[in-house]
Structure formats: C-alpha cells, structure tokens
Coordinates of C-alpha atoms and ligand atoms in Angstrom, one line a residue:
X7 CA 181.7 101.7 146.0
X8 CA 178.1 99.9 145.3
X9 CA 178.4 96.2 145.1
X10 CA 177.2 94.5 141.8
X11 CA 176.8 90.6 142.1
X12 CA 175.5 89.9 138.8
X13 CA 177.9 88.6 136.1
X14 CA 178.5 90.6 132.6
X15 CA 178.5 88.8 129.4
X16 CA 182.4 89.7 129.7
X17 CA 182.5 87.8 133.1
X18 CA 180.8 85.0 131.5
X19 CA 183.3 84.7 128.7
X20 CA 186.1 84.6 131.5
X21 CA 184.0 81.5 133.0
X22 CA 183.9 79.5 129.7
X23 CA 187.5 80.3 129.4
X24 CA 188.4 78.9 132.7
X25 CA 186.1 75.7 132.2
X26 CA 187.9 75.0 128.9
X27 CA 191.0 75.3 130.8
X28 CA 190.0 73.1 133.6
X29 CA 188.6 70.5 131.2
X30 CA 192.0 70.2 129.3
X31 CA 194.5 70.5 132.4
X32 CA 192.8 69.4 135.5
X33 CA 193.5 65.8 135.2
X34 CA 191.9 62.6 137.2
X35 CA 195.1 62.0 139.0
X36 CA 194.9 66.1 140.5
X37 CA 191.3 65.8 141.1
X38 CA 191.8 62.5 143.2
X39 CA 194.9 63.7 145.0
X40 CA 192.9 67.0 146.1
X41 CA 189.7 64.8 147.1
X42 CA 191.9 62.6 149.2
X43 CA 193.7 65.5 151.3
X44 CA 192.1 65.7 154.5
X45 CA 194.4 68.2 155.6
X46 CA 194.5 71.7 154.7
X47 CA 196.7 71.7 151.9
X48 CA 197.7 69.1 148.9
X49 CA 201.3 68.2 149.2
X50 CA 204.3 69.7 147.3
X51 CA 204.4 67.4 144.1
X52 CA 200.7 68.0 143.5
X53 CA 200.8 71.5 144.3
X54 CA 203.9 72.1 141.8
X55 CA 202.1 70.1 138.9
X56 CA 199.0 72.3 139.2
X57 CA 201.0 75.8 139.6
X58 CA 203.1 74.9 136.7
X59 CA 199.8 74.3 134.5
X60 CA 198.5 77.6 135.9
X61 CA 201.5 79.4 135.4
X62 CA 201.9 78.2 131.7
X63 CA 198.2 79.7 131.3
X64 CA 199.2 83.0 132.8
X65 CA 197.1 82.2 135.8
X66 CA 199.9 81.6 138.7
X67 CA 198.9 84.5 140.6
X68 CA 195.5 86.0 139.2
X69 CA 195.1 88.8 141.8
X70 CA 198.7 90.1 141.4
X71 CA 199.2 93.6 139.7
X72 CA 199.3 93.4 136.0
X73 CA 202.9 94.6 135.9
X74 CA 203.9 91.6 137.9
X75 CA 202.1 89.0 136.1
X76 CA 198.4 89.0 137.4
X77 CA 195.4 89.3 135.0
X78 CA 193.7 92.5 135.9
X79 CA 190.5 90.6 136.4
X80 CA 187.6 92.3 138.5
X81 CA 186.2 91.1 141.6
X82 CA 183.6 89.1 139.9
X83 CA 186.3 87.4 137.5
X84 CA 188.1 86.5 140.3
X85 CA 185.5 85.0 142.2
X86 CA 184.3 83.0 138.9
X87 CA 187.7 81.6 138.5
X88 CA 188.1 80.5 142.4
X89 CA 184.4 79.1 141.9
X90 CA 185.1 77.1 139.0
X91 CA 188.3 75.7 140.2
X92 CA 186.6 74.8 143.5
X93 CA 183.7 73.1 141.8
X94 CA 185.9 71.2 139.4
X95 CA 188.0 70.0 142.4
X96 CA 191.2 71.8 141.8
X97 CA 194.1 71.1 144.3
X98 CA 194.1 73.5 147.5
X99 CA 197.4 74.6 147.4
X100 CA 199.6 76.4 150.1
X101 CA 200.4 79.7 148.6
X102 CA 202.4 81.4 151.0
X103 CA 204.8 82.8 148.4
X104 CA 202.4 84.0 145.7
X105 CA 199.4 85.4 148.5
X106 CA 201.6 86.6 151.7
X107 CA 205.1 87.1 150.7
X108 CA 204.5 88.7 147.2
X109 CA 202.5 91.4 148.6
X110 CA 205.2 92.2 151.2
X111 CA 208.0 92.1 148.4
X112 CA 205.9 94.4 146.3
X113 CA 205.7 97.1 149.1
X114 CA 209.0 96.4 150.8
X115 CA 211.4 94.5 148.6
X116 CA 214.2 95.4 146.5
X117 CA 214.2 95.3 142.8
X118 CA 216.9 92.4 143.2
X119 CA 214.7 90.4 145.6
X120 CA 211.6 91.2 143.4
X121 CA 213.5 90.0 140.1
X122 CA 215.0 86.8 142.0
X123 CA 212.0 85.6 143.8
X124 CA 208.8 86.5 142.3
X125 CA 209.1 84.6 138.8
X126 CA 210.2 81.6 140.9
X127 CA 207.1 81.6 143.0
X128 CA 205.0 82.3 140.0
X129 CA 206.5 79.3 138.2
X130 CA 205.9 76.8 141.0
X131 CA 210.0 76.6 141.2
X132 CA 209.9 78.0 145.0
X133 CA 208.0 76.8 147.8
X134 CA 207.7 79.2 150.7
X135 CA 206.7 78.5 154.3
X136 CA 206.4 81.0 157.0
X137 CA 208.6 81.5 160.1
X138 CA 206.7 83.5 162.3
X139 CA 205.7 81.8 165.4
X140 CA 208.0 80.3 168.1
X141 CA 207.4 78.5 171.2
X142 CA 205.9 81.1 173.6
X143 CA 205.7 83.7 171.0
X144 CA 202.3 83.1 169.0
X145 CA 199.6 85.7 169.9
X146 CA 202.4 87.8 171.6
X147 CA 204.5 87.6 168.2
X148 CA 206.8 90.7 169.1
X149 CA 208.4 88.9 172.0
X150 CA 210.1 86.6 169.7
X151 CA 213.4 85.3 170.6
X152 CA 215.2 83.9 167.4
X153 CA 218.6 85.9 167.2
X154 CA 220.3 87.3 163.9
X155 CA 223.5 88.8 164.7
X156 CA 225.8 90.6 162.2
X157 CA 228.9 89.1 160.9
X158 CA 230.4 91.1 158.1
X159 CA 227.8 90.7 155.3
X160 CA 226.0 88.1 156.9
X161 CA 223.7 87.2 159.8
X162 CA 224.2 84.4 161.9
X163 CA 220.7 83.1 163.0
X164 CA 220.1 80.9 166.0
X165 CA 216.7 79.9 167.3
X166 CA 213.4 77.9 166.5
X167 CA 210.2 78.4 164.7
X168 CA 207.2 76.3 165.5
X169 CA 203.8 75.5 163.8
X170 CA 205.6 76.1 160.2
X171 CA 202.9 74.8 158.0
X172 CA 204.7 72.5 155.0
X173 CA 208.2 73.3 156.3
X174 CA 208.8 69.7 155.3
X175 CA 208.4 70.5 151.4
X176 CA 209.4 74.1 151.4
X177 CA 212.7 75.4 149.7
X178 CA 212.5 78.7 151.4
X179 CA 211.1 80.2 154.4
X180 CA 210.6 84.0 155.3
X181 CA 211.6 84.6 159.1
X182 CA 211.1 87.1 161.4
X183 CA 214.4 87.7 163.7
X184 CA 215.3 89.6 166.6
X185 CA 218.3 92.0 165.7
X186 CA 217.9 94.6 168.5
X187 CA 216.9 94.6 172.3
X188 CA 216.6 98.5 172.4
X189 CA 213.1 100.1 173.0
X190 CA 209.9 98.4 172.6
X191 CA 210.0 94.7 171.2
X192 CA 208.5 95.6 167.9
X193 CA 211.6 97.9 167.2
X194 CA 214.1 95.0 167.1
X195 CA 212.7 92.7 164.6
X196 CA 214.2 92.2 161.1
X197 CA 212.5 90.0 158.3
X198 CA 214.8 87.7 156.5
X199 CA 214.3 85.1 153.4
X200 CA 216.2 82.2 154.0
X201 CA 216.9 78.9 152.0
X202 CA 215.9 75.8 153.7
X203 CA 219.0 74.0 152.4
X204 CA 221.3 76.5 154.4
X205 CA 223.3 74.5 156.6
X206 CA 222.2 74.6 160.3
X207 CA 218.4 74.1 159.3
X208 CA 216.5 71.2 160.7
X209 CA 212.9 70.3 160.4
X210 CA 210.8 68.1 162.9
X211 CA 207.4 67.1 162.1
X212 CA 204.4 67.7 164.5
X213 CA 201.3 65.4 163.8
X214 CA 197.9 67.0 163.9
X215 CA 194.7 65.7 165.9
X216 CA 193.4 64.8 162.5
X217 CA 196.3 62.4 162.0
X218 CA 198.1 64.9 159.1
X219 CA 201.5 65.8 159.0
X220 CA 201.1 69.4 158.0
X221 CA 203.0 71.5 160.6
X222 CA 206.6 71.2 161.7
X223 CA 209.3 72.9 164.2
X224 CA 212.4 74.2 162.6
X225 CA 215.5 74.7 164.4
X226 CA 218.2 77.2 163.2
X227 CA 221.6 76.6 164.2
X228 CA 224.2 79.2 163.5
X229 CA 222.4 79.6 159.8
X230 CA 224.4 81.8 157.8
X231 CA 222.2 84.5 155.7
X232 CA 223.4 87.2 153.8
X233 CA 222.4 90.8 154.6
X234 CA 221.0 91.2 151.0
X235 CA 218.2 88.7 151.9
X236 CA 217.0 91.3 154.6
X237 CA 213.6 93.0 153.5
X238 CA 213.1 96.1 154.5
X239 CA 215.5 98.0 156.9
X240 CA 217.1 96.6 159.7
X241 CA 214.9 96.6 163.1
X242 CA 212.1 97.4 161.1
X243 CA 210.8 94.2 160.0
X244 CA 207.6 94.7 162.1
X245 CA 206.2 97.0 159.5
X246 CA 206.8 94.2 156.8
X247 CA 205.4 91.6 159.0
X248 CA 202.2 93.5 159.9
X249 CA 201.9 94.0 155.9
X250 CA 201.8 90.6 155.2
X251 CA 199.6 89.5 158.2
X252 CA 196.9 91.9 156.5
X253 CA 197.1 89.6 153.2
X254 CA 197.1 86.4 155.2
X255 CA 194.0 87.4 157.2
X256 CA 192.0 89.5 154.6
X257 CA 193.0 89.2 151.0
X258 CA 189.6 87.1 150.0
X259 CA 189.9 84.2 147.6
X260 CA 187.6 82.1 150.3
X261 CA 184.3 82.7 149.6
X262 CA 184.0 80.8 146.0
X263 CA 185.5 77.7 147.8
X264 CA 182.8 78.2 150.7
X265 CA 180.0 78.4 148.4
X266 CA 181.1 75.0 146.6
X267 CA 181.5 73.3 150.0
X268 CA 178.1 74.5 151.2
X269 CA 176.3 73.3 148.1
X270 CA 177.7 70.1 148.7
X271 CA 176.8 70.0 152.0
X272 CA 173.2 70.8 151.1
X273 CA 173.2 67.9 148.5
X274 CA 174.4 65.4 150.9
X275 CA 172.0 66.4 153.8
X276 CA 169.2 66.3 151.3
X277 CA 169.9 62.4 150.7
X278 CA 168.8 59.5 152.8
X279 CA 172.3 57.9 153.8
X280 CA 173.2 54.8 151.5
X281 CA 173.2 51.4 153.7
X282 CA 170.6 49.4 155.9
X283 CA 169.9 52.0 158.5
X284 CA 167.4 53.7 156.4
X285 CA 167.7 57.0 158.2
X286 CA 165.7 59.8 156.8
X287 CA 167.7 62.8 155.0
X288 CA 169.0 65.1 157.7
X289 CA 167.3 68.3 155.7
X290 CA 164.2 67.2 156.7
X291 CA 164.7 67.9 160.5
X292 CA 163.4 71.4 161.3
X293 CA 166.2 72.1 163.9
X294 CA 169.2 71.1 161.1
X295 CA 167.3 73.1 158.6
X296 CA 167.1 76.1 160.7
X297 CA 170.9 75.9 161.4
X298 CA 171.6 75.7 157.5
X299 CA 169.5 78.9 157.1
X300 CA 171.7 80.7 159.5
X301 CA 174.9 79.3 157.7
X302 CA 173.4 80.4 154.5
X303 CA 172.7 84.0 155.7
X304 CA 176.2 83.9 157.2
X305 CA 177.8 83.2 153.8
X306 CA 175.9 85.6 152.1
X307 CA 177.7 88.3 154.5
X308 CA 181.0 86.6 154.0
X309 CA 180.2 87.0 150.1
X310 CA 179.4 90.7 150.6
X311 CA 182.8 91.3 152.9
X312 CA 184.9 89.3 150.0
X313 CA 183.6 91.4 147.1
X314 CA 184.2 94.6 149.0
X315 CA 187.6 93.5 150.0
X316 CA 188.4 92.4 146.1
X317 CA 187.0 95.8 145.0
X318 CA 189.5 97.7 147.2
X319 CA 192.5 95.3 146.4
X320 CA 191.9 95.7 142.5
X321 CA 192.0 99.4 143.1
X322 CA 195.3 98.9 144.3
X323 CA 194.5 99.5 148.3
X324 CA 195.6 97.2 150.8
X325 CA 193.3 95.0 152.8
X326 CA 193.8 97.1 156.2
X327 CA 194.1 95.6 159.7
X328 CA 190.6 96.0 160.9
X329 CA 189.2 95.0 157.9
X330 CA 191.4 92.0 157.4
X331 CA 190.7 90.8 161.1
X332 CA 186.9 91.1 160.4
X333 CA 187.5 89.1 157.2
X334 CA 189.4 86.6 158.8
X335 CA 186.6 85.9 161.5
X336 CA 183.7 86.0 159.1
X337 CA 185.4 83.5 156.6
X338 CA 186.6 80.9 159.4
X339 CA 183.0 81.2 161.1
X340 CA 181.5 80.0 157.8
X341 CA 184.0 77.3 157.2
X342 CA 183.5 75.7 160.9
X343 CA 179.8 75.9 160.5
X344 CA 180.0 74.0 157.2
X345 CA 182.5 71.5 158.6
X346 CA 180.5 71.1 161.9
X347 CA 177.0 70.4 159.5
X348 CA 179.1 68.1 157.6
X349 CA 180.3 65.8 160.5
X350 CA 176.7 65.8 161.7
X351 CA 175.4 64.6 158.5
X352 CA 178.1 61.9 158.6
X353 CA 177.3 60.7 162.0
X354 CA 179.4 58.1 163.0
X355 CA 180.4 57.2 159.8
X356 CA 182.5 60.5 160.2
X357 CA 184.6 59.6 162.9
X358 CA 188.5 59.9 161.9
X359 CA 190.0 56.3 161.7
X360 CA 193.7 55.7 162.2
X361 CA 193.3 52.0 162.9
X362 CA 192.3 50.9 159.2
X363 CA 188.7 49.8 160.3
X364 CA 186.2 51.1 157.8
X365 CA 182.8 52.1 159.2
X366 CA 181.8 53.1 155.8
X367 CA 181.7 49.5 154.9
X368 CA 179.0 46.9 155.4
X369 CA 179.4 43.4 154.1
X370 CA 181.3 44.9 151.3
X371 CA 178.9 47.8 150.4
X372 CA 179.3 51.4 151.1
X373 CA 177.0 52.6 154.0
X374 CA 176.6 56.1 155.2
X375 CA 176.3 59.5 153.7
X376 CA 178.8 60.2 150.5
X377 CA 182.3 61.1 151.5
X378 CA 181.8 60.8 155.2
X379 CA 185.3 59.3 156.3
X380 CA 186.5 62.8 155.3
X381 CA 184.2 65.0 157.5
X382 CA 185.7 64.0 160.7
X383 CA 189.2 64.9 159.7
X384 CA 187.9 68.1 157.9
X385 CA 186.2 69.0 160.9
X386 CA 189.4 68.6 163.4
X387 CA 191.5 70.5 160.4
X388 CA 189.1 73.3 160.6
X389 CA 189.3 73.9 164.0
X390 CA 192.9 75.2 163.5
X391 CA 191.5 77.8 161.4
X392 CA 190.4 80.1 164.2
X393 CA 194.0 79.6 165.6
X394 CA 196.3 80.0 162.7
X395 CA 197.2 83.3 161.1
X396 CA 196.3 85.0 164.8
X397 CA 193.3 83.7 167.0
X398 CA 189.7 85.0 166.8
X399 CA 190.3 86.5 170.3
X400 CA 193.4 88.4 168.7
X401 CA 191.5 89.6 165.7
X402 CA 188.9 90.9 168.1
X403 CA 191.2 92.8 170.0
X404 CA 192.5 94.3 166.8
X405 CA 189.0 95.1 165.7
X406 CA 188.6 96.7 168.9
X407 CA 191.5 98.9 168.4
X408 CA 191.8 99.6 164.8
X409 CA 188.0 99.9 164.0
X410 CA 186.1 100.9 167.3
X411 CA 189.0 102.9 168.5
X412 CA 188.7 101.4 172.1
Ligands
FAD22 C1 197.4 74.4 161.8 C2 198.3 75.7 162.2 C3 199.3 76.1 161.4 C4 200.1 77.0 161.5 N1 201.0 77.5 160.6 C5 202.0 78.6 161.0 C6 203.0 78.7 160.0 O1 203.0 78.5 159.0 N2 203.8 79.8 160.3 C7 203.6 80.3 161.6 O2 204.6 81.2 161.9 N3 202.9 80.2 162.6 C8 201.7 78.9 162.2 N4 200.8 78.9 163.1 C9 200.8 79.8 164.5 C10 199.7 80.4 164.8 O3 200.1 81.6 164.3 C11 199.9 80.5 166.5 O4 199.1 79.2 166.9 C12 198.7 81.5 166.9 O5 199.2 82.8 166.4 C13 198.4 81.4 168.4 O6 199.4 81.2 169.0 P1 200.1 80.2 170.1 O7 199.7 78.9 169.6 O8 201.3 80.5 170.6 O9 198.9 80.4 171.2 P2 199.0 81.4 172.3 O10 199.2 82.7 172.0 O11 199.5 80.9 173.6 O12 197.3 81.6 172.7 C14 196.7 80.7 173.7 C15 195.3 81.2 173.9 O13 195.1 82.5 174.4 C16 194.4 83.3 173.8 N5 195.1 84.6 173.8 C17 196.5 85.1 173.7 N6 196.7 86.3 173.9 C18 195.5 86.9 174.2 C19 195.0 88.1 174.5 N7 195.8 89.2 174.4 N8 193.6 88.5 174.4 C20 192.8 87.7 174.3 N9 193.1 86.0 174.4 C21 194.7 85.9 174.3 C22 194.3 83.0 172.3 O14 193.1 83.3 171.6 C23 194.4 81.4 172.6 O15 193.2 81.0 172.8 C24 199.9 77.7 162.8 C25 199.1 77.3 164.0 C26 198.2 76.3 163.8 C27 197.6 75.8 164.6

C-alpha cells in the first residue's frame, strides 16, 4: 500500500477536535503529574482519571475495531491524536488491558469474557498487569513453571511471576501457567485471567536503578481460578500468548510521542543553558549535530514503519511476528538515542539524585538546561526498553527465523 504522509482536510478537522478536547479536559494537575513522572507510566490514580475522560469522549481505545468501541480513524488520524496528546503533555498510561489483552480477547476470548472484560478496561474501571516472566523464564518464556492444577471447575495456581509492571496498582492479571508436561514446553501452557484480590496473591516491590517503583514480584499461593477464566483451550495458551506479544511489540502508536520528544530535544540543545557557566548551546558542536542528524533519519524510518503497521491494522490484519520485532527494535533504538542525547545536553545536571541535593539550583536560581533533572532518570528507565517485551537479541532471533528464513 503506498504511504501518504500528508494530512487531508478531514485529518485536520480531527486535529482541531482533539485540540479542543485537550484544552477542555487535560487539566493542569494531569499535565503536572505527567511531567513529574520519571518512570515509564503515571500511577493508577492519574491513569484512571485520564482514561475516564477519554472514554467519556469515545476515545478510550482509539485503535480498537469500531464494533468494540474504536474510532475507525485512519493511520494519519491515529497519528494526529497521539501527537496532539503528547504535545499537550497528556499522561503516559500503562494500557496492558486495552493494548495487549484486548487484541487477544478479540481473537481468542469467549463471548462471556469479551462482554465482561472489554467494557471495564475501556472505561478505566479495570487495570491489568501482565504475568508472563518468571525468575529463570524470561527470554526462554516457554520454560515457565507456575503450575495450574484442575480441581473441579477451578484451577489451583502456585508459582511466582517477576518484573510485573504496576502489579501494585492492578486489579487483574493475565497469566501464563503450566497445565501440562507432555511434549514440547510450549504445548503445556494455558492463559488465565485472574483477579488480583483473589486470596493467595502477594505483591512485593522491586525498585529500579532510576529509583522508581514500577515493577514487582507476584507470588501465587494456592490461588483458586475458575476454569471459565481460561482464554482459549487448555494447553494452547502459547498461541494466545504469541498473538498478544505481536501487539506488545509492534502495534505502533509510539512515533508521535518520539516526534514530540525529538522536537523538545532539539529545542533544548539549541539553547544556552541557564546559570553562571555560560556554556554554548550543544547543537553548535558539529559532533553532536551529526548525531542529531542520524537520529532524525532513524526517526523518519520509524515513522515509515509505524504508518505501514497502522495501515495493516486498520485493514484488519494483525502485526505479524517478524514485523512486530522489527518495529520494537526501531522504536526502542530511537527512544534510547533521544534519551542519550538528552542526558548529554543535561550534563551533570541530569544525574539522578536520591539524596535530595539539587544540582539544578545555584544560590536560589535555576541553573542548567530546562528539565535536566529528569534526563538521568529518563535515560536509566529507557535502558529497560531493550529488555522488556523481549530483549533486542531475542527480537533479532525472531527476525532471523520469521523474516530471513534462517
Ligand atoms: C522494566 C521492565 C518491565 C517488565 N515488565 C514485565 C511485565 O509487566 N510482565 C512480564 O511478564 N515481564 C516483564 N518484564 C520482563 C521481561 O520481559 C524480561 O526481562 C525479558 O523477557 C528478558 O528476560 P530475563 O530478564 O529473564 O533475561 P534473560 O532471558 O536471562 O536474558 C539475559 C540476557 O541473555 C540474552 N539472551 C537470552 N536468550 C538469548 C538467546 N536465545 N539468544 C541471544 N541472546 C539471548 C538476553 O538478550 C539478555 O541480554 C519486564 C522487564 C523489565 C526490565
């Protein structure tokens, strides 16, 4: 399909509508919470407040099929929505329900599961986390050991999940569990939906290098889960899991945010830092400018990949395993390049500071580049992006197999 990066009059009408919505609904406290967030995602209270506003406007999950409450927007209109939200400083919300679980339910969920779970994730009432990884089972996910044993109409689940993002806020978790030991490890896995309030679930925090509490270890001790909460047939959860991973890695929706971050980086690099140091703008340094140019080119490639991905999704196709791995690498590379240059612009003012000493103040006045204090934490948080959702090495293995046929 030929790609057209220009915007039509109808696209511009959507932009005006989105801007008007943001003017009315994106309050100062939401923007402030979003800017203060040094981790990947805002906390549950802010996420819910924003999701409720989006839902009330009919934009709770803009990329869903219209039949389930999506907008029917074109790739250009989806891009515009995300660009305007990012530019206005809308919260970055963890959407493991709407973005990851929902496409799996569209394809493999029962009618009862769709009726029960989709409206609640759309409205923001339910907040989901992802129970895939275990200690010792990350890249080699199919080796997972959390057991689910049948007991009448229930499973009894025992085991532990790790790196579970926002498990401390989530009221539901989708989990891969072992229900069989015959054949290849992939053949004995089932996909379960579990309420986090079920007796036997315990959540322990893991604090990241950036000082944030975003990930956790979840312990499941004799947790009783109705068989009706299984998505797809018993022992065939690997198929559901892989489908979901395609959306986790490659359903797009990031390029607009990267564009805004890149624009902000350029702006800050072109200014002389405030304060007594009197340093010249970093954009004047030819070596830095050359790296900025490389980043621009990589960004344009990402934009191209994203628009072609969105065009496929809008046409009702799914991302595809090789294409989603390519997308993940491209999007994370751009993110990490932006964060590396952002930290370079910030210099030592960007060093994360857990001791309460501000390097950004000198005799009561602000010094250093704008928002420098967030650059260090942003850089450290961004390093995790080439690990979560499957490491870069694992994505390259998938590309070698699925795209190159090696
Ligand atoms: C911030 C963050 C948030 C996360 N959130 C979640 C979440 O919400 N839910 C969830 O289930 N998981 C989550 N994860 C876990 C994530 O999916 C795993 O960390 C990831 O899959 C890697 O697994 P691992 O940590 O066990 O590393 P390992 O699998 O032990 O890998 C260690 C190193 O070996 C390399 N390696 C492993 N196998 C191969 C191979 N075959 N070929 C080449 N190189 C290889 C890897 O690339 C990596 O560099 C999160 C992780 C992070 C860092």
